[in-house]
PDB file of C-alpha atoms in Angstrom:
ATOM      1  CA  MET A   1       0.000   0.000   0.000  1.00  0.00           C
ATOM      2  CA  HIS A   2       3.060   2.254  -0.332  1.00  0.00           C
ATOM      3  CA  ILE A   3       1.953   5.299  -2.327  1.00  0.00           C
ATOM      4  CA  PRO A   4       4.593   6.334  -4.904  1.00  0.00           C
ATOM      5  CA  ASP A   5       5.278   9.951  -5.811  1.00  0.00           C
ATOM      6  CA  GLY A   6       2.989  11.413  -8.444  1.00  0.00           C
ATOM      7  CA  PHE A   7      -0.300  10.040  -7.072  1.00  0.00           C
ATOM      8  CA  LEU A   8      -0.914  12.799  -4.511  1.00  0.00           C
ATOM      9  CA  ASN A   9      -1.350  16.531  -5.053  1.00  0.00           C
ATOM     10  CA  VAL A  10       0.491  19.250  -3.153  1.00  0.00           C
ATOM     11  CA  ALA A  11      -2.303  19.933  -0.648  1.00  0.00           C
ATOM     12  CA  THR A  12      -2.577  16.257   0.313  1.00  0.00           C
ATOM     13  CA  VAL A  13       1.207  15.909   0.556  1.00  0.00           C
ATOM     14  CA  ALA A  14       1.421  18.952   2.853  1.00  0.00           C
ATOM     15  CA  THR A  15      -1.521  17.927   5.045  1.00  0.00           C
ATOM     16  CA  THR A  16      -0.349  14.346   5.532  1.00  0.00           C
ATOM     17  CA  TYR A  17       3.248  15.453   6.235  1.00  0.00           C
ATOM     18  CA  ALA A  18       1.978  17.857   8.904  1.00  0.00           C
ATOM     19  CA  ALA A  19      -0.288  15.218  10.471  1.00  0.00           C
ATOM     20  CA  SER A  20       2.482  12.617  10.523  1.00  0.00           C
ATOM     21  CA  ALA A  21       5.082  15.015  11.938  1.00  0.00           C
ATOM     22  CA  GLY A  22       2.669  15.933  14.732  1.00  0.00           C
ATOM     23  CA  GLY A  23       1.881  12.276  15.343  1.00  0.00           C
ATOM     24  CA  ILE A  24       5.551  11.276  15.534  1.00  0.00           C
ATOM     25  CA  SER A  25       6.468  14.046  17.968  1.00  0.00           C
ATOM     26  CA  TYR A  26       3.554  13.099  20.217  1.00  0.00           C
ATOM     27  CA  ALA A  27       4.529   9.428  19.913  1.00  0.00           C
ATOM     28  CA  VAL A  28       8.057  10.224  21.152  1.00  0.00           C
ATOM     29  CA  ARG A  29       6.606  11.905  24.262  1.00  0.00           C
ATOM     30  CA  GLU A  30       4.194   9.037  24.949  1.00  0.00           C
ATOM     31  CA  ALA A  31       6.898   6.405  24.460  1.00  0.00           C
ATOM     32  CA  ASN A  32       9.101   8.356  26.864  1.00  0.00           C
ATOM     33  CA  LYS A  33       6.418   7.922  29.551  1.00  0.00           C
ATOM     34  CA  LYS A  34       5.482   4.302  28.911  1.00  0.00           C
ATOM     35  CA  LEU A  35       8.377   2.350  27.421  1.00  0.00           C
ATOM     36  CA  ARG A  36      10.411   0.316  29.856  1.00  0.00           C
ATOM     37  CA  GLU A  37      13.880  -1.160  29.503  1.00  0.00           C
ATOM     38  CA  LYS A  38      12.489  -4.622  28.669  1.00  0.00           C
ATOM     39  CA  HIS A  39      10.562  -3.200  25.719  1.00  0.00           C
ATOM     40  CA  VAL A  40      13.675  -1.820  23.998  1.00  0.00           C
ATOM     41  CA  PRO A  41      14.752  -5.089  22.323  1.00  0.00           C
ATOM     42  CA  LEU A  42      11.128  -5.895  21.456  1.00  0.00           C
ATOM     43  CA  MET A  43      10.867  -2.560  19.609  1.00  0.00           C
ATOM     44  CA  GLY A  44      13.941  -3.514  17.558  1.00  0.00           C
ATOM     45  CA  ILE A  45      12.710  -7.055  16.892  1.00  0.00           C
ATOM     46  CA  LEU A  46       9.303  -5.794  15.755  1.00  0.00           C
ATOM     47  CA  ALA A  47      10.872  -3.244  13.394  1.00  0.00           C
ATOM     48  CA  ALA A  48      13.158  -5.914  11.913  1.00  0.00           C
ATOM     49  CA  PHE A  49      10.284  -8.399  11.553  1.00  0.00           C
ATOM     50  CA  ILE A  50       7.914  -5.850  10.012  1.00  0.00           C
ATOM     51  CA  PHE A  51      10.551  -4.767   7.477  1.00  0.00           C
ATOM     52  CA  ALA A  52      11.349  -8.350   6.480  1.00  0.00           C
ATOM     53  CA  ALA A  53       7.699  -9.443   6.370  1.00  0.00           C
ATOM     54  CA  GLN A  54       6.789  -6.450   4.198  1.00  0.00           C
ATOM     55  CA  MET A  55       9.174  -7.826   1.551  1.00  0.00           C
ATOM     56  CA  LEU A  56       7.333 -11.134   1.471  1.00  0.00           C
ATOM     57  CA  ASN A  57       4.328 -10.505  -0.763  1.00  0.00           C
ATOM     58  CA  PHE A  58       1.787 -13.303  -0.712  1.00  0.00           C
ATOM     59  CA  PRO A  59      -0.541 -13.906  -3.670  1.00  0.00           C
ATOM     60  CA  ILE A  60      -4.245 -13.219  -3.302  1.00  0.00           C
ATOM     61  CA  ALA A  61      -7.055 -13.561  -5.841  1.00  0.00           C
ATOM     62  CA  GLY A  62      -6.949 -11.985  -9.296  1.00  0.00           C
ATOM     63  CA  GLY A  63      -3.217 -11.631  -9.986  1.00  0.00           C
ATOM     64  CA  THR A  64      -2.711  -9.394  -6.980  1.00  0.00           C
ATOM     65  CA  SER A  65      -0.433  -9.707  -3.991  1.00  0.00           C
ATOM     66  CA  GLY A  66      -0.348  -8.282  -0.518  1.00  0.00           C
ATOM     67  CA  HIS A  67       2.066  -8.126   2.336  1.00  0.00           C
ATOM     68  CA  LEU A  68       1.969  -7.616   6.074  1.00  0.00           C
ATOM     69  CA  VAL A  69       1.659  -4.035   7.292  1.00  0.00           C
ATOM     70  CA  GLY A  70       2.537  -4.981  10.855  1.00  0.00           C
ATOM     71  CA  ALA A  71       1.109  -1.958  12.649  1.00  0.00           C
ATOM     72  CA  GLY A  72      -1.585  -4.121  14.247  1.00  0.00           C
ATOM     73  CA  LEU A  73       0.966  -6.486  15.773  1.00  0.00           C
ATOM     74  CA  ALA A  74       3.081  -3.640  17.152  1.00  0.00           C
ATOM     75  CA  ALA A  75       0.089  -1.645  18.433  1.00  0.00           C
ATOM     76  CA  ILE A  76      -1.477  -4.619  20.197  1.00  0.00           C
ATOM     77  CA  LEU A  77       1.808  -5.599  21.862  1.00  0.00           C
ATOM     78  CA  LEU A  78       3.179  -2.175  22.792  1.00  0.00           C
ATOM     79  CA  GLY A  79       0.339   0.298  22.356  1.00  0.00           C
ATOM     80  CA  PRO A  80      -0.408   2.571  19.397  1.00  0.00           C
ATOM     81  CA  TRP A  81       2.207   5.282  20.040  1.00  0.00           C
ATOM     82  CA  ALA A  82       5.135   2.871  20.212  1.00  0.00           C
ATOM     83  CA  SER A  83       3.745   1.306  17.043  1.00  0.00           C
ATOM     84  CA  VAL A  84       3.677   4.701  15.297  1.00  0.00           C
ATOM     85  CA  LEU A  85       7.413   5.047  16.036  1.00  0.00           C
ATOM     86  CA  ILE A  86       8.251   1.573  14.732  1.00  0.00           C
ATOM     87  CA  MET A  87       6.172   1.987  11.575  1.00  0.00           C
ATOM     88  CA  SER A  88       7.627   5.440  10.901  1.00  0.00           C
ATOM     89  CA  CYS A  89      11.183   4.087  11.066  1.00  0.00           C
ATOM     90  CA  VAL A  90      10.319   1.209   8.725  1.00  0.00           C
ATOM     91  CA  LEU A  91       8.559   3.493   6.229  1.00  0.00           C
ATOM     92  CA  ILE A  92      11.332   6.130   6.298  1.00  0.00           C
ATOM     93  CA  ALA A  93      13.979   3.461   5.619  1.00  0.00           C
ATOM     94  CA  GLN A  94      11.865   1.938   2.820  1.00  0.00           C
ATOM     95  CA  SER A  95      11.397   5.313   1.153  1.00  0.00           C
ATOM     96  CA  LEU A  96      14.962   6.646   1.531  1.00  0.00           C
ATOM     97  CA  ILE A  97      16.979   3.454   0.980  1.00  0.00           C
ATOM     98  CA  PHE A  98      14.768   1.000  -0.890  1.00  0.00           C
ATOM     99  CA  GLN A  99      12.739   3.448  -3.032  1.00  0.00           C
ATOM    100  CA  ASP A 100       9.534   1.780  -1.825  1.00  0.00           C
ATOM    101  CA  GLY A 101       6.978   4.549  -1.311  1.00  0.00           C
ATOM    102  CA  GLY A 102       7.627   8.067  -2.589  1.00  0.00           C
ATOM    103  CA  LEU A 103       9.558  10.792  -0.798  1.00  0.00           C
ATOM    104  CA  LEU A 104       6.679  13.263  -1.121  1.00  0.00           C
ATOM    105  CA  ALA A 105       4.188  10.510  -0.301  1.00  0.00           C
ATOM    106  CA  LEU A 106       6.110   9.512   2.845  1.00  0.00           C
ATOM    107  CA  GLY A 107       3.881  11.664   5.054  1.00  0.00           C
ATOM    108  CA  ALA A 108       0.783   9.956   3.665  1.00  0.00           C
ATOM    109  CA  ASN A 109       2.330   6.497   3.980  1.00  0.00           C
ATOM    110  CA  ILE A 110       3.281   7.151   7.621  1.00  0.00           C
ATOM    111  CA  PHE A 111      -0.189   8.555   8.246  1.00  0.00           C
ATOM    112  CA  ASN A 112      -1.981   5.557   6.664  1.00  0.00           C
ATOM    113  CA  MET A 113       0.209   2.599   7.634  1.00  0.00           C
ATOM    114  CA  GLY A 114       1.607   4.113  10.837  1.00  0.00           C
ATOM    115  CA  ILE A 115      -0.961   6.264  12.578  1.00  0.00           C
ATOM    116  CA  VAL A 116      -4.287   5.100  11.118  1.00  0.00           C
ATOM    117  CA  ALA A 117      -3.355   1.404  11.079  1.00  0.00           C
ATOM    118  CA  SER A 118      -1.941   1.437  14.624  1.00  0.00           C
ATOM    119  CA  PHE A 119      -4.927   3.182  16.167  1.00  0.00           C
ATOM    120  CA  SER A 120      -7.617   1.290  14.280  1.00  0.00           C
ATOM    121  CA  ALA A 121      -5.997  -2.049  15.205  1.00  0.00           C
ATOM    122  CA  TYR A 122      -5.585  -0.998  18.821  1.00  0.00           C
ATOM    123  CA  PHE A 123      -9.138   0.228  19.347  1.00  0.00           C
ATOM    124  CA  ILE A 124     -10.750  -2.748  17.660  1.00  0.00           C
ATOM    125  CA  TYR A 125      -8.494  -5.098  19.634  1.00  0.00           C
ATOM    126  CA  ARG A 126      -9.534  -3.349  22.862  1.00  0.00           C
ATOM    127  CA  MET A 127     -13.222  -3.578  21.934  1.00  0.00           C
ATOM    128  CA  ALA A 128     -12.850  -7.273  21.128  1.00  0.00           C
ATOM    129  CA  THR A 129     -11.074  -8.119  24.395  1.00  0.00           C
ATOM    130  CA  ALA A 130     -13.672  -6.098  26.301  1.00  0.00           C
ATOM    131  CA  ALA A 131     -16.414  -8.195  24.682  1.00  0.00           C
ATOM    132  CA  LEU A 132     -14.691 -11.594  24.692  1.00  0.00           C
ATOM    133  CA  GLY A 133     -12.653 -11.312  27.865  1.00  0.00           C
ATOM    134  CA  ASP A 134      -8.920 -10.737  28.269  1.00  0.00           C
ATOM    135  CA  SER A 135      -8.136 -14.435  27.881  1.00  0.00           C
ATOM    136  CA  ARG A 136      -5.791 -16.097  25.418  1.00  0.00           C
ATOM    137  CA  ARG A 137      -8.763 -16.719  23.124  1.00  0.00           C
ATOM    138  CA  GLY A 138     -10.049 -13.155  23.449  1.00  0.00           C
ATOM    139  CA  ARG A 139      -6.623 -11.692  22.730  1.00  0.00           C
ATOM    140  CA  LEU A 140      -5.987 -13.860  19.673  1.00  0.00           C
ATOM    141  CA  ILE A 141      -9.428 -13.252  18.166  1.00  0.00           C
ATOM    142  CA  GLY A 142      -9.069  -9.549  18.975  1.00  0.00           C
ATOM    143  CA  GLY A 143      -5.617  -9.598  17.355  1.00  0.00           C
ATOM    144  CA  PHE A 144      -6.938 -11.175  14.159  1.00  0.00           C
ATOM    145  CA  VAL A 145      -9.903  -8.816  13.862  1.00  0.00           C
ATOM    146  CA  GLY A 146      -7.893  -5.724  14.840  1.00  0.00           C
ATOM    147  CA  ALA A 147      -5.124  -6.522  12.342  1.00  0.00           C
ATOM    148  CA  TRP A 148      -7.629  -7.247   9.561  1.00  0.00           C
ATOM    149  CA  ALA A 149      -9.503  -4.004  10.208  1.00  0.00           C
ATOM    150  CA  SER A 150      -6.282  -1.953  10.347  1.00  0.00           C
ATOM    151  CA  VAL A 151      -5.453  -2.891   6.749  1.00  0.00           C
ATOM    152  CA  VAL A 152      -8.952  -2.131   5.482  1.00  0.00           C
ATOM    153  CA  VAL A 153      -9.231   1.190   7.335  1.00  0.00           C
ATOM    154  CA  SER A 154      -5.786   2.385   6.227  1.00  0.00           C
ATOM    155  CA  SER A 155      -6.564   1.418   2.612  1.00  0.00           C
ATOM    156  CA  MET A 156      -9.720   3.558   2.866  1.00  0.00           C
ATOM    157  CA  PHE A 157      -7.657   6.522   4.060  1.00  0.00           C
ATOM    158  CA  ALA A 158      -5.278   5.956   1.127  1.00  0.00           C
ATOM    159  CA  ALA A 159      -8.317   5.919  -1.191  1.00  0.00           C
ATOM    160  CA  ILE A 160      -9.587   9.212   0.261  1.00  0.00           C
ATOM    161  CA  GLU A 161      -6.147  10.812  -0.284  1.00  0.00           C
ATOM    162  CA  LEU A 162      -6.061   9.518  -3.880  1.00  0.00           C
ATOM    163  CA  ALA A 163      -9.557  10.869  -4.526  1.00  0.00           C
ATOM    164  CA  LEU A 164      -8.723  14.258  -2.982  1.00  0.00           C
ATOM    165  CA  SER A 165      -5.674  14.375  -5.274  1.00  0.00           C
ATOM    166  CA  GLY A 166      -7.861  13.765  -8.319  1.00  0.00           C
ATOM    167  CA  ALA A 167      -6.359  10.374  -9.157  1.00  0.00           C
ATOM    168  CA  SER A 168      -9.746   8.647  -9.276  1.00  0.00           C
ATOM    169  CA  PRO A 169     -13.292   9.434  -8.064  1.00  0.00           C
ATOM    170  CA  LEU A 170     -13.953   8.428  -4.449  1.00  0.00           C
ATOM    171  CA  ALA A 171     -16.992   6.341  -5.390  1.00  0.00           C
ATOM    172  CA  VAL A 172     -14.716   4.138  -7.522  1.00  0.00           C
ATOM    173  CA  VAL A 173     -11.416   4.084  -5.657  1.00  0.00           C
ATOM    174  CA  LEU A 174     -12.819   3.652  -2.122  1.00  0.00           C
ATOM    175  CA  PRO A 175     -14.696   0.368  -2.702  1.00  0.00           C
ATOM    176  CA  ALA A 176     -11.856  -0.929  -4.909  1.00  0.00           C
ATOM    177  CA  MET A 177      -9.193  -0.283  -2.261  1.00  0.00           C
ATOM    178  CA  ALA A 178     -11.329  -1.527   0.649  1.00  0.00           C
ATOM    179  CA  GLY A 179     -12.408  -4.633  -1.267  1.00  0.00           C
ATOM    180  CA  ILE A 180      -8.929  -5.776  -2.275  1.00  0.00           C
ATOM    181  CA  HIS A 181      -7.525  -4.997   1.179  1.00  0.00           C
ATOM    182  CA  ALA A 182     -10.332  -6.927   2.872  1.00  0.00           C
ATOM    183  CA  LEU A 183      -8.673  -9.973   1.254  1.00  0.00           C
ATOM    184  CA  ILE A 184      -5.091  -8.889   2.020  1.00  0.00           C
ATOM    185  CA  GLY A 185      -6.211  -8.212   5.605  1.00  0.00           C
ATOM    186  CA  ILE A 186      -6.951 -11.920   6.126  1.00  0.00           C
ATOM    187  CA  GLY A 187      -3.216 -12.603   5.698  1.00  0.00           C
ATOM    188  CA  GLU A 188      -2.474  -9.733   8.070  1.00  0.00           C
ATOM    189  CA  GLY A 189      -4.845 -11.204  10.668  1.00  0.00           C
ATOM    190  CA  LEU A 190      -3.378 -14.713  10.394  1.00  0.00           C
ATOM    191  CA  VAL A 191       0.260 -13.566  10.666  1.00  0.00           C
ATOM    192  CA  THR A 192      -0.608 -11.236  13.554  1.00  0.00           C
ATOM    193  CA  GLY A 193      -2.479 -14.007  15.384  1.00  0.00           C
ATOM    194  CA  ALA A 194       0.437 -16.420  14.923  1.00  0.00           C
ATOM    195  CA  ALA A 195       2.967 -13.854  16.140  1.00  0.00           C
ATOM    196  CA  LEU A 196       0.819 -12.964  19.167  1.00  0.00           C
ATOM    197  CA  SER A 197       0.400 -16.607  20.138  1.00  0.00           C
ATOM    198  CA  LEU A 198       4.187 -17.017  19.906  1.00  0.00           C
ATOM    199  CA  VAL A 199       4.666 -14.071  22.290  1.00  0.00           C
ATOM    200  CA  LEU A 200       2.045 -15.547  24.653  1.00  0.00           C
ATOM    201  CA  ALA A 201       3.868 -18.873  24.646  1.00  0.00           C
ATOM    202  CA  ALA A 202       7.416 -17.509  24.982  1.00  0.00           C
ATOM    203  CA  ARG A 203       7.363 -14.141  26.749  1.00  0.00           C
ATOM    204  CA  PRO A 204       3.837 -13.146  27.878  1.00  0.00           C
ATOM    205  CA  ASP A 205       5.338 -10.529  30.232  1.00  0.00           C
ATOM    206  CA  LEU A 206       6.400  -8.457  27.206  1.00  0.00           C
ATOM    207  CA  TRP A 207       2.793  -7.948  26.200  1.00  0.00           C
ATOM    208  CA  GLN A 208       1.909  -4.543  27.571  1.00  0.00           C
ATOM    209  CA  SER A 209      -1.752  -4.509  28.457  1.00  0.00           C
ATOM    210  CA  ARG A 210      -3.620  -1.907  30.395  1.00  0.00           C
ATOM    211  CA  VAL A 211      -6.506  -4.303  30.966  1.00  0.00           C
ATOM    212  CA  VAL A 212      -6.301  -5.919  34.381  1.00  0.00           C
ATOM    213  CA  ARG A 213      -5.527  -9.525  33.724  1.00  0.00           C
ATOM    214  CA  ARG A 214      -8.288 -11.886  34.710  1.00  0.00           C
ATOM    215  CA  SER A 215      -7.399 -15.152  36.341  1.00  0.00           C
ATOM    216  CA  ALA A 216      -6.625 -17.843  33.806  1.00  0.00           C
ATOM    217  CA  ILE A 217      -9.621 -19.820  32.666  1.00  0.00           C
TER     218      ILE A 217
ATOM    219  CA  MET B   1      22.116 -15.307  25.451  1.00  0.00           C
ATOM    220  CA  LYS B   2      19.191 -12.941  25.762  1.00  0.00           C
ATOM    221  CA  TRP B   3      15.716 -13.823  24.473  1.00  0.00           C
ATOM    222  CA  TRP B   4      15.971 -11.404  21.601  1.00  0.00           C
ATOM    223  CA  HIS B   5      19.079 -13.087  20.232  1.00  0.00           C
ATOM    224  CA  PHE B   6      16.777 -16.002  19.446  1.00  0.00           C
ATOM    225  CA  ALA B   7      13.888 -13.775  18.396  1.00  0.00           C
ATOM    226  CA  LEU B   8      16.084 -12.008  15.828  1.00  0.00           C
ATOM    227  CA  ILE B   9      16.368 -15.331  14.003  1.00  0.00           C
ATOM    228  CA  ILE B  10      12.727 -14.958  12.856  1.00  0.00           C
ATOM    229  CA  PRO B  11      13.109 -11.709  10.841  1.00  0.00           C
ATOM    230  CA  VAL B  12      16.463 -12.947   9.505  1.00  0.00           C
ATOM    231  CA  LEU B  13      14.796 -16.138   8.240  1.00  0.00           C
ATOM    232  CA  VAL B  14      11.971 -14.116   6.689  1.00  0.00           C
ATOM    233  CA  ALA B  15      14.565 -11.961   4.888  1.00  0.00           C
ATOM    234  CA  VAL B  16      16.331 -15.100   3.622  1.00  0.00           C
ATOM    235  CA  VAL B  17      13.124 -16.480   2.065  1.00  0.00           C
ATOM    236  CA  SER B  18      12.113 -13.073   0.644  1.00  0.00           C
ATOM    237  CA  PRO B  19      12.996 -14.063  -2.978  1.00  0.00           C
ATOM    238  CA  LEU B  20       9.934 -16.346  -2.776  1.00  0.00           C
ATOM    239  CA  ALA B  21       7.671 -13.283  -2.586  1.00  0.00           C
ATOM    240  CA  SER B  22       4.893 -12.964  -5.151  1.00  0.00           C
ATOM    241  CA  SER B  23       5.800 -10.482  -7.876  1.00  0.00           C
ATOM    242  CA  SER B  24       2.157  -9.676  -8.707  1.00  0.00           C
ATOM    243  CA  PRO B  25       1.148  -6.030  -8.217  1.00  0.00           C
ATOM    244  CA  ASP B  26       0.076  -5.195  -4.677  1.00  0.00           C
ATOM    245  CA  GLY B  27      -3.400  -3.962  -3.775  1.00  0.00           C
ATOM    246  CA  LEU B  28      -2.712  -0.291  -4.502  1.00  0.00           C
ATOM    247  CA  GLU B  29      -0.817  -0.982  -7.771  1.00  0.00           C
ATOM    248  CA  LYS B  30      -3.666  -3.216  -8.944  1.00  0.00           C
ATOM    249  CA  VAL B  31      -6.268  -0.528  -8.224  1.00  0.00           C
ATOM    250  CA  ALA B  32      -4.066   2.102  -9.918  1.00  0.00           C
ATOM    251  CA  GLN B  33      -3.705  -0.171 -12.965  1.00  0.00           C
ATOM    252  CA  ASP B  34      -7.448  -0.910 -13.187  1.00  0.00           C
ATOM    253  CA  GLN B  35      -8.413   2.733 -12.787  1.00  0.00           C
ATOM    254  CA  GLY B  36      -5.736   4.057 -15.100  1.00  0.00           C
ATOM    255  CA  PHE B  37      -3.697   6.252 -12.781  1.00  0.00           C
ATOM    256  CA  LEU B  38      -0.641   3.990 -12.440  1.00  0.00           C
ATOM    257  CA  GLY B  39       1.079   6.073 -15.125  1.00  0.00           C
ATOM    258  CA  ARG B  40       1.090   9.100 -12.842  1.00  0.00           C
ATOM    259  CA  SER B  41       3.741   7.526 -10.638  1.00  0.00           C
ATOM    260  CA  GLN B  42       7.123   9.198 -10.847  1.00  0.00           C
ATOM    261  CA  PRO B  43      10.479   7.494 -10.404  1.00  0.00           C
ATOM    262  CA  ALA B  44      12.521   8.291  -7.310  1.00  0.00           C
ATOM    263  CA  PRO B  45      15.044  11.132  -7.772  1.00  0.00           C
ATOM    264  CA  PHE B  46      17.817   8.856  -6.494  1.00  0.00           C
ATOM    265  CA  GLN B  47      18.269   5.127  -6.002  1.00  0.00           C
ATOM    266  CA  VAL B  48      20.108   3.402  -3.185  1.00  0.00           C
ATOM    267  CA  ILE B  49      18.870  -0.206  -3.024  1.00  0.00           C
ATOM    268  CA  ALA B  50      15.888   0.228  -5.320  1.00  0.00           C
ATOM    269  CA  ASP B  51      13.341  -2.610  -5.544  1.00  0.00           C
ATOM    270  CA  TYR B  52      15.104  -4.426  -2.709  1.00  0.00           C
ATOM    271  CA  LEU B  53      17.936  -5.493  -5.033  1.00  0.00           C
ATOM    272  CA  PHE B  54      21.420  -4.974  -3.689  1.00  0.00           C
ATOM    273  CA  PRO B  55      23.301  -3.286  -6.561  1.00  0.00           C
ATOM    274  CA  GLY B  56      26.049  -5.023  -8.481  1.00  0.00           C
ATOM    275  CA  ILE B  57      24.980  -8.615  -7.845  1.00  0.00           C
ATOM    276  CA  ALA B  58      24.086 -10.772 -10.815  1.00  0.00           C
ATOM    277  CA  SER B  59      21.830 -13.221  -9.023  1.00  0.00           C
ATOM    278  CA  GLU B  60      18.484 -11.572  -8.335  1.00  0.00           C
ATOM    279  CA  ALA B  61      17.713 -13.943  -5.452  1.00  0.00           C
ATOM    280  CA  LEU B  62      21.035 -13.217  -3.756  1.00  0.00           C
ATOM    281  CA  ALA B  63      20.624  -9.462  -4.306  1.00  0.00           C
ATOM    282  CA  THR B  64      17.177  -9.627  -2.702  1.00  0.00           C
ATOM    283  CA  ILE B  65      18.421 -11.616   0.287  1.00  0.00           C
ATOM    284  CA  LEU B  66      21.310  -9.193   0.859  1.00  0.00           C
ATOM    285  CA  ALA B  67      19.001  -6.181   0.634  1.00  0.00           C
ATOM    286  CA  GLY B  68      16.572  -7.901   3.009  1.00  0.00           C
ATOM    287  CA  LEU B  69      19.242  -8.792   5.559  1.00  0.00           C
ATOM    288  CA  LEU B  70      20.735  -5.315   5.414  1.00  0.00           C
ATOM    289  CA  GLY B  71      17.360  -3.647   5.967  1.00  0.00           C
ATOM    290  CA  THR B  72      16.369  -6.094   8.703  1.00  0.00           C
ATOM    291  CA  LEU B  73      19.552  -5.539  10.716  1.00  0.00           C
ATOM    292  CA  LEU B  74      19.513  -1.796  10.040  1.00  0.00           C
ATOM    293  CA  LEU B  75      15.974  -1.475  11.372  1.00  0.00           C
ATOM    294  CA  PHE B  76      16.720  -3.641  14.379  1.00  0.00           C
ATOM    295  CA  GLY B  77      19.688  -1.439  15.267  1.00  0.00           C
ATOM    296  CA  ALA B  78      18.017   1.879  14.500  1.00  0.00           C
ATOM    297  CA  VAL B  79      14.800   1.180  16.404  1.00  0.00           C
ATOM    298  CA  TYR B  80      16.636  -0.492  19.302  1.00  0.00           C
ATOM    299  CA  GLY B  81      18.794   2.623  19.609  1.00  0.00           C
ATOM    300  CA  LEU B  82      15.851   4.986  19.269  1.00  0.00           C
ATOM    301  CA  ALA B  83      13.815   3.088  21.867  1.00  0.00           C
ATOM    302  CA  TRP B  84      16.799   3.051  24.230  1.00  0.00           C
ATOM    303  CA  LEU B  85      17.185   6.815  23.874  1.00  0.00           C
ATOM    304  CA  ILE B  86      13.555   7.664  24.557  1.00  0.00           C
ATOM    305  CA  LYS B  87      12.502   4.945  27.000  1.00  0.00           C
ATOM    306  CA  SER B  88      11.216   5.927  30.409  1.00  0.00           C
ATOM    307  CA  ARG B  89      13.974   6.294  32.977  1.00  0.00           C
ATOM    308  CA  ARG B  90      11.695   6.952  35.925  1.00  0.00           C
ATOM    309  CA  THR B  91      11.779   3.576  37.577  1.00  0.00           C
ATOM    310  CA  GLU B  92      15.359   2.719  36.779  1.00  0.00           C
ATOM    311  CA  GLY B  93      18.830   3.569  37.946  1.00  0.00           C
ATOM    312  CA  THR B  94      19.641   4.993  41.337  1.00  0.00           C
ATOM    313  CA  GLY B  95      17.081   7.735  41.307  1.00  0.00           C
ATOM    314  CA  GLN B  96      19.034  10.511  39.641  1.00  0.00           C
ATOM    315  CA  GLY B  97      16.834  12.449  37.234  1.00  0.00           C
ATOM    316  CA  ARG B  98      17.642  12.962  33.598  1.00  0.00           C
TER     317      ARG B  98
END
């Protein structure tokens, strides 16, 4: 979902750069309050995993491929602001070094795949665990649904930016982007669920959760 | 050995198998193709490791793996360092403030 240069107009580029810069500076302050020593290596591991997994496109229907975004995994494990930092670093490196995602579109890519994806995954995950209980099952189902939704919601924001830039009418580009990413999101949900269950099995203490843990069922 | 020495094996393995990635257009490229605005995309003004191919290597698979490993380790180091710099220091150390 990396937007290349040329798709967005000047107003959209400026707005998304401003929103992402504000989001990153707030994320630094929030991480400064909440991140502990034990989360430092996990931040690095998540960034490395998200970068590598984003290279691994998997085929979906109709001659199209998709890859992990990863914001859902990071946001569910460490909270949305830490996830914004991780995603921003990945997207900056991809744009500057690997020419994946435009330089002018970097603000929009950070906004969509960093900020929007992290927060949509986090809030849907929190709603799901509130409804299903903060058990292993509730967390994994919440992780799948949150990760799936994060891809769809961020693709809709990308569609809105494309429409505002005059690339394609909203009535056409919004359902097209949401529809194709509803399929890609299934892969996102499965990989996120698998990664979360690995963390639960190996190092459950690394999973930062503000929900008071219920006694094991 | 710390836990993350083992955990780092996972992204490294993913980078090593990255040449297996599907080369079909991704969701956005497909939509741009179908709706006829793919041609608006402009090439980057400079190239470092464009398209995840490490320059100067004949084998495409090897070039992809090298680019993947480089990016994976770079991001681990950069984000580890960043997180270390901005992490909370309130509950640690011997109580001296920052």
